[in-house]
PDB file of C-alpha atoms in Angstrom:
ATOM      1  CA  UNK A  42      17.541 -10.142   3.056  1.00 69.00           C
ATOM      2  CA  UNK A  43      15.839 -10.335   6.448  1.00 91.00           C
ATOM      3  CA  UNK A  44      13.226  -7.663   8.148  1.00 93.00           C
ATOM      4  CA  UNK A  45      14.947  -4.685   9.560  1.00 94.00           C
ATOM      5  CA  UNK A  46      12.162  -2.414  10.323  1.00 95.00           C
ATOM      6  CA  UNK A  47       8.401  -3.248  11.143  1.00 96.00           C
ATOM      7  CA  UNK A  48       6.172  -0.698  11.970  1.00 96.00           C
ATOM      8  CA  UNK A  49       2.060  -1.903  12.990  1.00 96.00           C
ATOM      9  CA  UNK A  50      -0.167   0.558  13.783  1.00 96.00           C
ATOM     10  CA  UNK A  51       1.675   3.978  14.257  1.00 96.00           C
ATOM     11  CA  UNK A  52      -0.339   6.621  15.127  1.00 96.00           C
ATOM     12  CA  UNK A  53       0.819  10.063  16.192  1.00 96.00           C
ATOM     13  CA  UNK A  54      -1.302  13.150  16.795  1.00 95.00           C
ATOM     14  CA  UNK A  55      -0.376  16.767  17.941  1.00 92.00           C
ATOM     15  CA  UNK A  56      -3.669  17.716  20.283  1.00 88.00           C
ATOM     16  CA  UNK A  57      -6.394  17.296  17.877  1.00 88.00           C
ATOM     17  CA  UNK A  58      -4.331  16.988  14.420  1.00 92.00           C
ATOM     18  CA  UNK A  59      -4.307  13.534  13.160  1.00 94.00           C
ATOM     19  CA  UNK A  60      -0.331  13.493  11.726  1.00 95.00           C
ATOM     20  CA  UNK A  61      -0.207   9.736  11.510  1.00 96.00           C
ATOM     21  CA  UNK A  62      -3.032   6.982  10.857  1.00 95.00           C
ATOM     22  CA  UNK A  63      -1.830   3.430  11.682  1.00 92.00           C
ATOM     23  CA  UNK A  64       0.751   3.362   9.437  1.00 96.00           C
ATOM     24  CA  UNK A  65       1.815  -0.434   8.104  1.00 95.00           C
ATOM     25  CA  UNK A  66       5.061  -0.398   6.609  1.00 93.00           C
ATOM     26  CA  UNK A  67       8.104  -2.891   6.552  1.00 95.00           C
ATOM     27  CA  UNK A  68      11.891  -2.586   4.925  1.00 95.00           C
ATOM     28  CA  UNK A  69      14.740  -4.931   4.539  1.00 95.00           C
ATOM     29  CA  UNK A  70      17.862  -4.872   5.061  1.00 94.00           C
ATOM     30  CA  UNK A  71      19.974  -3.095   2.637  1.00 94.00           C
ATOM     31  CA  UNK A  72      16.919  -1.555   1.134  1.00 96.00           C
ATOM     32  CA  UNK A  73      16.384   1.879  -0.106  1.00 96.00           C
ATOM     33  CA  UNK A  74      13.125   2.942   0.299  1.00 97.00           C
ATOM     34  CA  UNK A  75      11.885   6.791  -0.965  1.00 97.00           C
ATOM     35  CA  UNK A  76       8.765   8.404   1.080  1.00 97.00           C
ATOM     36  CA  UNK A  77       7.423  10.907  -1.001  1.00 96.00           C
ATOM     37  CA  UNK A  78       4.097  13.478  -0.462  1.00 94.00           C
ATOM     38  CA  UNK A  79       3.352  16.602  -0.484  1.00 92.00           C
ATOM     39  CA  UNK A  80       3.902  19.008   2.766  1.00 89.00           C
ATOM     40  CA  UNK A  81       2.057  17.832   6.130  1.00 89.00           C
ATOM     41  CA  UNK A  82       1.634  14.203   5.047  1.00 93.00           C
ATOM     42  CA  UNK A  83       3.296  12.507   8.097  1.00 93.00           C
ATOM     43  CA  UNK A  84       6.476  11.801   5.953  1.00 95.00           C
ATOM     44  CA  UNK A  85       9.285  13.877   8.429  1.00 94.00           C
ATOM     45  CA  UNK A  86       6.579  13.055  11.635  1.00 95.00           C
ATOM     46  CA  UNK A  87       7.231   9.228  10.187  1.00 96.00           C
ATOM     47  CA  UNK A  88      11.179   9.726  10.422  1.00 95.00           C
ATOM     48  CA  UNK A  89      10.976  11.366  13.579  1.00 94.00           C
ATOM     49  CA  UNK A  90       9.182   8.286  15.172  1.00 95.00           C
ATOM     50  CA  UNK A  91      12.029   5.631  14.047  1.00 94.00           C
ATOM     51  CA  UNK A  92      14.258   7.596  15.322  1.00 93.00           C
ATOM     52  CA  UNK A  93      12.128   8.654  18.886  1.00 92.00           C
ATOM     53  CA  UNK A  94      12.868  12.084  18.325  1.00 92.00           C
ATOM     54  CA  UNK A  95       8.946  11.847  18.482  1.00 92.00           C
ATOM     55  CA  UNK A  96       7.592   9.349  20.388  1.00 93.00           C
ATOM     56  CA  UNK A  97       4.197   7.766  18.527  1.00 94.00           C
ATOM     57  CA  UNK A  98       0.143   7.737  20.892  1.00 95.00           C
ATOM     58  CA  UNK A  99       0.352   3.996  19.769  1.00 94.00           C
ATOM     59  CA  UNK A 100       0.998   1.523  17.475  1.00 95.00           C
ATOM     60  CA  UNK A 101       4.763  -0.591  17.354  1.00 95.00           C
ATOM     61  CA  UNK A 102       8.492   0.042  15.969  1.00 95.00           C
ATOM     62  CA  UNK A 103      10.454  -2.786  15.772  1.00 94.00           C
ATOM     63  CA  UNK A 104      13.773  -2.720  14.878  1.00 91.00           C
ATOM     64  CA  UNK A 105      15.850  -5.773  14.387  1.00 85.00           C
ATOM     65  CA  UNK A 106      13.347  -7.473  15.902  1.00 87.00           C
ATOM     66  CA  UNK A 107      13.090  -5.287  19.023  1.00 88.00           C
ATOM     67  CA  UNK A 108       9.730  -3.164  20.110  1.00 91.00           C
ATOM     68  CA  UNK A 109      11.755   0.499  20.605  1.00 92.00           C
ATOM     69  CA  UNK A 110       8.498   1.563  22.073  1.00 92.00           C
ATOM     70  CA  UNK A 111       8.118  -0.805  25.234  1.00 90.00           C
ATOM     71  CA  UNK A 112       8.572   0.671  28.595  1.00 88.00           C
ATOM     72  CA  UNK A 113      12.306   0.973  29.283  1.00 88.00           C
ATOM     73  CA  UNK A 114      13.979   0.856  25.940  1.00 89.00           C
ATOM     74  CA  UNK A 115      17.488   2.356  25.973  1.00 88.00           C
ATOM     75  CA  UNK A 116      16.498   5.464  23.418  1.00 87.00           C
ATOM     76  CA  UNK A 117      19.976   6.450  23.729  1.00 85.00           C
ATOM     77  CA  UNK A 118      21.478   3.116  22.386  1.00 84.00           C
ATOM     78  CA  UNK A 119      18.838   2.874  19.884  1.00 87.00           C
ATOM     79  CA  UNK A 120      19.837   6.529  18.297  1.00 86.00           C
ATOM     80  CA  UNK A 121      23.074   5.367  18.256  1.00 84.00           C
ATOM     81  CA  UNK A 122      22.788   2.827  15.622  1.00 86.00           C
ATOM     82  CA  UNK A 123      20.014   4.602  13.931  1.00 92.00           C
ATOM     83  CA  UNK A 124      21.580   7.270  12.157  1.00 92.00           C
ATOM     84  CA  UNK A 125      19.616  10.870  11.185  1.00 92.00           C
ATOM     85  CA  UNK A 126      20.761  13.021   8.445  1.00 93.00           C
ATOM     86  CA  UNK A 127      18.387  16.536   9.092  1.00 89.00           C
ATOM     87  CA  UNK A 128      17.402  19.186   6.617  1.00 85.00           C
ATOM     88  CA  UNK A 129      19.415  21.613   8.694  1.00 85.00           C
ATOM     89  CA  UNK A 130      23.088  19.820   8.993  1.00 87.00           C
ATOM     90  CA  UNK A 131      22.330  20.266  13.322  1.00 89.00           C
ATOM     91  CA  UNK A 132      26.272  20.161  13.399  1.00 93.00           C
ATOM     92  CA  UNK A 133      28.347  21.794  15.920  1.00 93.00           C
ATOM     93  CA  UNK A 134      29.178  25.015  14.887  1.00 92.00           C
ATOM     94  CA  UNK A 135      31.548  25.763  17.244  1.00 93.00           C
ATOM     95  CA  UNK A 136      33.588  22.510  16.519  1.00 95.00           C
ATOM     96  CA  UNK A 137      35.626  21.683  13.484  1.00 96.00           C
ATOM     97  CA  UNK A 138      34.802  18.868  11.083  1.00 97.00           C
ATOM     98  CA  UNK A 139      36.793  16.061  12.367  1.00 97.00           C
ATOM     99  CA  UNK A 140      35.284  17.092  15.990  1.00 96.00           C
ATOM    100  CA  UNK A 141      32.185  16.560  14.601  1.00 97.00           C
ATOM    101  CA  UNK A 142      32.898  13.409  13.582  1.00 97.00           C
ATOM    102  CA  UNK A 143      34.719  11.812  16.413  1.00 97.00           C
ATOM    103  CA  UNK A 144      32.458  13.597  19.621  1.00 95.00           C
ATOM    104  CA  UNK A 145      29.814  11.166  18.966  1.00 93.00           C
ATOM    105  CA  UNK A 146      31.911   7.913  18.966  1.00 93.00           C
ATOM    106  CA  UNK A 147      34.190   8.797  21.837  1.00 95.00           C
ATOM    107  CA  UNK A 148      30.651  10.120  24.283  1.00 92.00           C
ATOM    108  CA  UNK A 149      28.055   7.011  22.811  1.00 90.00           C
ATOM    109  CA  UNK A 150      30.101   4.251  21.240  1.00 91.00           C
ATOM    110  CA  UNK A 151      32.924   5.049  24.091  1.00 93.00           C
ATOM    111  CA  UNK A 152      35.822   4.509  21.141  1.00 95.00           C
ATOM    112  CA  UNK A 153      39.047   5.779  21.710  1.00 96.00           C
ATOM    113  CA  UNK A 154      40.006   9.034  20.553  1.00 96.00           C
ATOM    114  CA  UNK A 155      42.615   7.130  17.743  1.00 97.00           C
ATOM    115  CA  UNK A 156      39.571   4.840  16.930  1.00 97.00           C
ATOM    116  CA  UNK A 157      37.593   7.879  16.392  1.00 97.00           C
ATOM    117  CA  UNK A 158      39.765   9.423  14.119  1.00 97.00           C
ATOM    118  CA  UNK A 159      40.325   6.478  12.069  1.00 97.00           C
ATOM    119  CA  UNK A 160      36.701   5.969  11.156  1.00 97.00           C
ATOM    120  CA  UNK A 161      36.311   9.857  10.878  1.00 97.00           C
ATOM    121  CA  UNK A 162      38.921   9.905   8.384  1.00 97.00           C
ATOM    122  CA  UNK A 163      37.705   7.186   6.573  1.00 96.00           C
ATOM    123  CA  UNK A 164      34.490   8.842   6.599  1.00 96.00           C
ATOM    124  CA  UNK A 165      34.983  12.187   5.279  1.00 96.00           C
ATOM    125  CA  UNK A 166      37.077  10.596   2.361  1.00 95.00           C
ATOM    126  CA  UNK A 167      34.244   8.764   1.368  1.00 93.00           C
ATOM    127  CA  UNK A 168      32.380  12.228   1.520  1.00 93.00           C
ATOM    128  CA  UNK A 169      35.148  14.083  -0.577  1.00 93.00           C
ATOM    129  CA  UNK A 170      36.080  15.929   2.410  1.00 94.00           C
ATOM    130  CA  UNK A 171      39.408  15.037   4.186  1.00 96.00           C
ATOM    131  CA  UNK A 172      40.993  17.951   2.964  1.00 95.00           C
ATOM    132  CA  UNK A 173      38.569  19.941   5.037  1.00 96.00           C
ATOM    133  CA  UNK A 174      38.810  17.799   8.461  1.00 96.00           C
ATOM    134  CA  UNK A 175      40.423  20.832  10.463  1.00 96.00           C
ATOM    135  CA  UNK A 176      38.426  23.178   8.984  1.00 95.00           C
ATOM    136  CA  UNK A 177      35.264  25.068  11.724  1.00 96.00           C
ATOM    137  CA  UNK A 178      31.726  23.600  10.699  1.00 95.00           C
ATOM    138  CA  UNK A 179      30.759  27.045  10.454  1.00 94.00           C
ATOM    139  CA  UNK A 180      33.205  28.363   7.443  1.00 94.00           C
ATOM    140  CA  UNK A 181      31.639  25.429   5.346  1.00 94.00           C
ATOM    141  CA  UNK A 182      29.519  25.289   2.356  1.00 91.00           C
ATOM    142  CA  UNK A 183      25.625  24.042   2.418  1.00 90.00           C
ATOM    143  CA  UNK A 184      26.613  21.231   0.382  1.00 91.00           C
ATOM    144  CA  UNK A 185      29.679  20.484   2.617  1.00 93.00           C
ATOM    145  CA  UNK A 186      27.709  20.613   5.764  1.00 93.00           C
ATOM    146  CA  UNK A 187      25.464  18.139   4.557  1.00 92.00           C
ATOM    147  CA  UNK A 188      28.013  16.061   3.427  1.00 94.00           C
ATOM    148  CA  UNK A 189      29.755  16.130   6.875  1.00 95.00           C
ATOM    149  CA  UNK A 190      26.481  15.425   8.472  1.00 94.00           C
ATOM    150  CA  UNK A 191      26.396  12.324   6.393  1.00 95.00           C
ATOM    151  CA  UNK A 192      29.798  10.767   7.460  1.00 96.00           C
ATOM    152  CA  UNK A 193      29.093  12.165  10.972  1.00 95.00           C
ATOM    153  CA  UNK A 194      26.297   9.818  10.997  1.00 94.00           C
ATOM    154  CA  UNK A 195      28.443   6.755   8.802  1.00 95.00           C
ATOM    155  CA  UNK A 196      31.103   7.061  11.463  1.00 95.00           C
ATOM    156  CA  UNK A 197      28.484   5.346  14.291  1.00 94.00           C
ATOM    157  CA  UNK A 198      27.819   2.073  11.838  1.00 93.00           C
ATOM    158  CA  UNK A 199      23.844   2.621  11.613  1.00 93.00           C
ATOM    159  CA  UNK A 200      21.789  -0.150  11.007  1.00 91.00           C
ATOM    160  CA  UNK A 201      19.841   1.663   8.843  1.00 94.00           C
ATOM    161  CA  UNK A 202      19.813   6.101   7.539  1.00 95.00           C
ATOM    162  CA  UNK A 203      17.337   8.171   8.109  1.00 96.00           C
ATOM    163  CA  UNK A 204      17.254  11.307   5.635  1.00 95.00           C
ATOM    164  CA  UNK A 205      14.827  14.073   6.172  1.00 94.00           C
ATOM    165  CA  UNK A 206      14.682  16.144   3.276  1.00 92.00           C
ATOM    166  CA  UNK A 207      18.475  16.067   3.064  1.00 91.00           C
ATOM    167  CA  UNK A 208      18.762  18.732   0.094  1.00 91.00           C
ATOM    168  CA  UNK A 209      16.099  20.715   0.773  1.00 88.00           C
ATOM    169  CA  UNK A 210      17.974  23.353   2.893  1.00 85.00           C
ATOM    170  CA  UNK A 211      20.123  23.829  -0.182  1.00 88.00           C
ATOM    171  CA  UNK A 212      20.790  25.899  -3.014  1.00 86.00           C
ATOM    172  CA  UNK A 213      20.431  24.162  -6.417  1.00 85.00           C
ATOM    173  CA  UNK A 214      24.144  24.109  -7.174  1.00 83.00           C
ATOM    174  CA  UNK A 215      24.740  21.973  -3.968  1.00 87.00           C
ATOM    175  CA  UNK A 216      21.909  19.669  -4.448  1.00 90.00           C
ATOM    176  CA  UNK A 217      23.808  17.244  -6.640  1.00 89.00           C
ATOM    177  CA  UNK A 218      26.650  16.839  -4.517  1.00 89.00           C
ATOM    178  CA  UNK A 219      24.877  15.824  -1.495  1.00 91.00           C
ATOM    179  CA  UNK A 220      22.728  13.031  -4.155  1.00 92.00           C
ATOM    180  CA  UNK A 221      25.949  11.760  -5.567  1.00 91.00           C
ATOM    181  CA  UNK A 222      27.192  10.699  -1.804  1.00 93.00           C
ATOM    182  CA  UNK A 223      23.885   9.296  -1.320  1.00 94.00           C
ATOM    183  CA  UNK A 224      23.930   7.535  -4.520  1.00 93.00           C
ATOM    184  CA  UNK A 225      26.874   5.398  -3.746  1.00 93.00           C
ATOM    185  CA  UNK A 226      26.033   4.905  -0.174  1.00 94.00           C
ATOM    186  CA  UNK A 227      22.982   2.958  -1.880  1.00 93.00           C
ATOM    187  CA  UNK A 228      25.234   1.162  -4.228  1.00 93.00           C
ATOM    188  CA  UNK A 229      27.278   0.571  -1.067  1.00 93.00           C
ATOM    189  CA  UNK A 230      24.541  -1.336   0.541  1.00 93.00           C
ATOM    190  CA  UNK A 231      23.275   0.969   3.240  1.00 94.00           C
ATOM    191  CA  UNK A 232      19.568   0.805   4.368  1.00 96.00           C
ATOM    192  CA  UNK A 233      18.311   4.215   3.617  1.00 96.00           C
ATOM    193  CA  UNK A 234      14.786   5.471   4.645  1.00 97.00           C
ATOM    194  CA  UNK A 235      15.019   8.477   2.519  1.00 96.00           C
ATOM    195  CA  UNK A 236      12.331  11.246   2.880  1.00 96.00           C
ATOM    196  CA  UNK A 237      12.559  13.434  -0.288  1.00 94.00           C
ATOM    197  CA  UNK A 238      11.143  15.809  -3.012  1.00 92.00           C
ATOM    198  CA  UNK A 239      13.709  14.788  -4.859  1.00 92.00           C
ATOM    199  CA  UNK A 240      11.834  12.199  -8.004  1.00 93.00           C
ATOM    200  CA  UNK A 241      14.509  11.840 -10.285  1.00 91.00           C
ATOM    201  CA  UNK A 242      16.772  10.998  -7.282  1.00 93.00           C
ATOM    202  CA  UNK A 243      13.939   8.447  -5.884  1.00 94.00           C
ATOM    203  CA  UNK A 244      13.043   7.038  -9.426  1.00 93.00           C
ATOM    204  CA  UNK A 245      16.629   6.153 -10.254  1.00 92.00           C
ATOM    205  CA  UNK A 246      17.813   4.770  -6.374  1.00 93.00           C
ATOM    206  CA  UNK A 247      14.924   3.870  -4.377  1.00 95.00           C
ATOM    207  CA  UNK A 248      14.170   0.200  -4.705  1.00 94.00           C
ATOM    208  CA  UNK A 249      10.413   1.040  -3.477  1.00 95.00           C
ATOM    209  CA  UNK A 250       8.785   4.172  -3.505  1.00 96.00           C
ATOM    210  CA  UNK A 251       5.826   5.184  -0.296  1.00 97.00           C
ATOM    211  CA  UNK A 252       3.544   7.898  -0.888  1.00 96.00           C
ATOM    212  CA  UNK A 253       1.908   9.546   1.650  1.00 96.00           C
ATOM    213  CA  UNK A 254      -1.070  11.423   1.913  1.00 95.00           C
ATOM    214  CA  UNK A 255      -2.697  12.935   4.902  1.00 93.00           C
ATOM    215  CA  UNK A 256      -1.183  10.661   7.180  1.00 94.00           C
ATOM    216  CA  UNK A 257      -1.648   7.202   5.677  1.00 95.00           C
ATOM    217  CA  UNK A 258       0.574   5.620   3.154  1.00 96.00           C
ATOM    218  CA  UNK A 259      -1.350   5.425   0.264  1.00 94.00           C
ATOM    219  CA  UNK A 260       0.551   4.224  -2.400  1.00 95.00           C
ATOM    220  CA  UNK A 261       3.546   2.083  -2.579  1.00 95.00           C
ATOM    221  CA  UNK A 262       5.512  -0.097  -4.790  1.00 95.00           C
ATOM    222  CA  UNK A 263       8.899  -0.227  -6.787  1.00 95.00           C
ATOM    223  CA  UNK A 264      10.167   3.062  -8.256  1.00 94.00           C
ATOM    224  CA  UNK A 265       9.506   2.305 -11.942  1.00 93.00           C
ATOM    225  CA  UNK A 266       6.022   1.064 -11.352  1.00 94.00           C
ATOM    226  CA  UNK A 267       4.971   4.189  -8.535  1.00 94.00           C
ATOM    227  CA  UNK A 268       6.035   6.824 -10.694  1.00 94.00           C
ATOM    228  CA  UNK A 269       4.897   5.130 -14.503  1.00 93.00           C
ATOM    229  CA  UNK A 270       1.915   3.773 -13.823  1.00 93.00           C
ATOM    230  CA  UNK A 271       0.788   5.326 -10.545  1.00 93.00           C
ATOM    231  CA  UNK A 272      -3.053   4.070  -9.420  1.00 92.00           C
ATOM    232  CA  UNK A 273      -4.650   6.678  -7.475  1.00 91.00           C
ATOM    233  CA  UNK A 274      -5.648  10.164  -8.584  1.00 92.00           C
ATOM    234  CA  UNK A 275      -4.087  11.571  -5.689  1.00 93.00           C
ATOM    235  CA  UNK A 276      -0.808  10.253  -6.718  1.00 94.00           C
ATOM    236  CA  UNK A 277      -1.129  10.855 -10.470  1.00 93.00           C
ATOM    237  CA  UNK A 278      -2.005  14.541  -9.491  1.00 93.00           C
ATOM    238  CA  UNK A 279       1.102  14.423  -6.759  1.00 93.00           C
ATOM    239  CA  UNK A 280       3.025  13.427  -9.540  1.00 93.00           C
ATOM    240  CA  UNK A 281       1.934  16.243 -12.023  1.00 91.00           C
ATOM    241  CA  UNK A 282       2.587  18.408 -10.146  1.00 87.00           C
ATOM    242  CA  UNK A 283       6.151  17.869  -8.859  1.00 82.00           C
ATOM    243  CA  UNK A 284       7.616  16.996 -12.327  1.00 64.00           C
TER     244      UNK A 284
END
């Protein structure tokens, strides 16, 4: 598997607050790596960065072997194969699911509207949703919403997912829906930088496991060995306290 994303010295601070502290951290392709921590750690700040929705004081992104932060980058192109999956769905209301699917490719990817549909339709089956495509975004389930907001993103072929805390906007019931999709995407070979508070969901998927603490990643390692045998006291105490 070769080096998809290679972040060097990633700082980020917001006036005098310290979010991130040059953060080292590299994934392969088709990996699925878990960021876990508690509440202000950096982990969503870290997400936001890939995906220059924030845009890092210093340090390097590169991403398929390209620097996203050097002076003229196409942003735009870069989100486009960089997909984001948000706590809050951020669909279009207004719209109804297959137009949420297809508004995307036809605008950025500059597919034809048949294209469009095809891969939207492919999409939302995957997602257990076809029978929902003319339904309005707004009439739809948490769980469903999320799950639209997933193929939404499939239907631009991302190099790699971003999730931000993909469940935590919803109620219990839902949550396991929303994992199940995201377990087979993993299965399916999809690079997935997942940031979660789900553990049992990281444990069982993630193929490494980053902890972060106060802006610096201070733990990392395969699943099994992060959350069995975990080093630091901060972690062990994280972990306490979450199970």
């Amino acid at each position: 598997m070769s080096t998809i994303l290679t972040i060097r010295n990633l700082q980020k601070s917001y006036d005098k607050l310290e979010v991130l502290k040059s953060i080292d951290f590299t994934m392969q392709e088709k990996e699925v790596v878990c960021v876990i921590g508690s509440s202000g750690s950096g982990k969503s700040t870290l997400l936001r960065c890939v995906n220059l929705l924030e845009w890092p004081d210093s340090g390097e992104i590169i991403v398929n072997d390209e620097n996203i932060l050097v002076e003229g980058y196409d942003v735009n192109q870069h989100r486009a194969h960089v997909g984001m999956v948000f706590q809050q769905f951020n669909l279009f209301e207004h719209l109804d699911v297959l137009h949420n699917c297809t508004i995307g490719q036809i605008k950025v990817l500059k597919r034809t509207k048949e294209e469009a549909i095809e891969k939207a339709e492919f999409y939302l089956d995957k997602v257990g949703l076809i029978d929902f495509i003319n339904h309005p975004a707004k009439k739809l389930s948490g769980g469903q919403k999320q799950r639209v907001a997933i193929a939404r993103a499939l239907c631009m072929d991302p190099k790699i997912m971003l999730f931000d805390e993909p469940t935590s906007a919803l109620d219990p019931e839902m949550v396991g829906e929303v994992l199940l999709i995201m377990r087979h995407l993993a299965k399916d070979g999809l690079t997935m930088l997942v940031v979660t508070h789900e553990m049992g969901f990281a444990k069982e998927v993630a193929n490494r496991v980053v902890f972060m603490d106060e802006g610096v990643i201070a733990e990392q390692g395969p699943a099994e060995e992060v959350f069995t045998y975990p080093k630091s006291k901060r972690l062990q105490s994280f972990l306490s306290n979450v199970k």
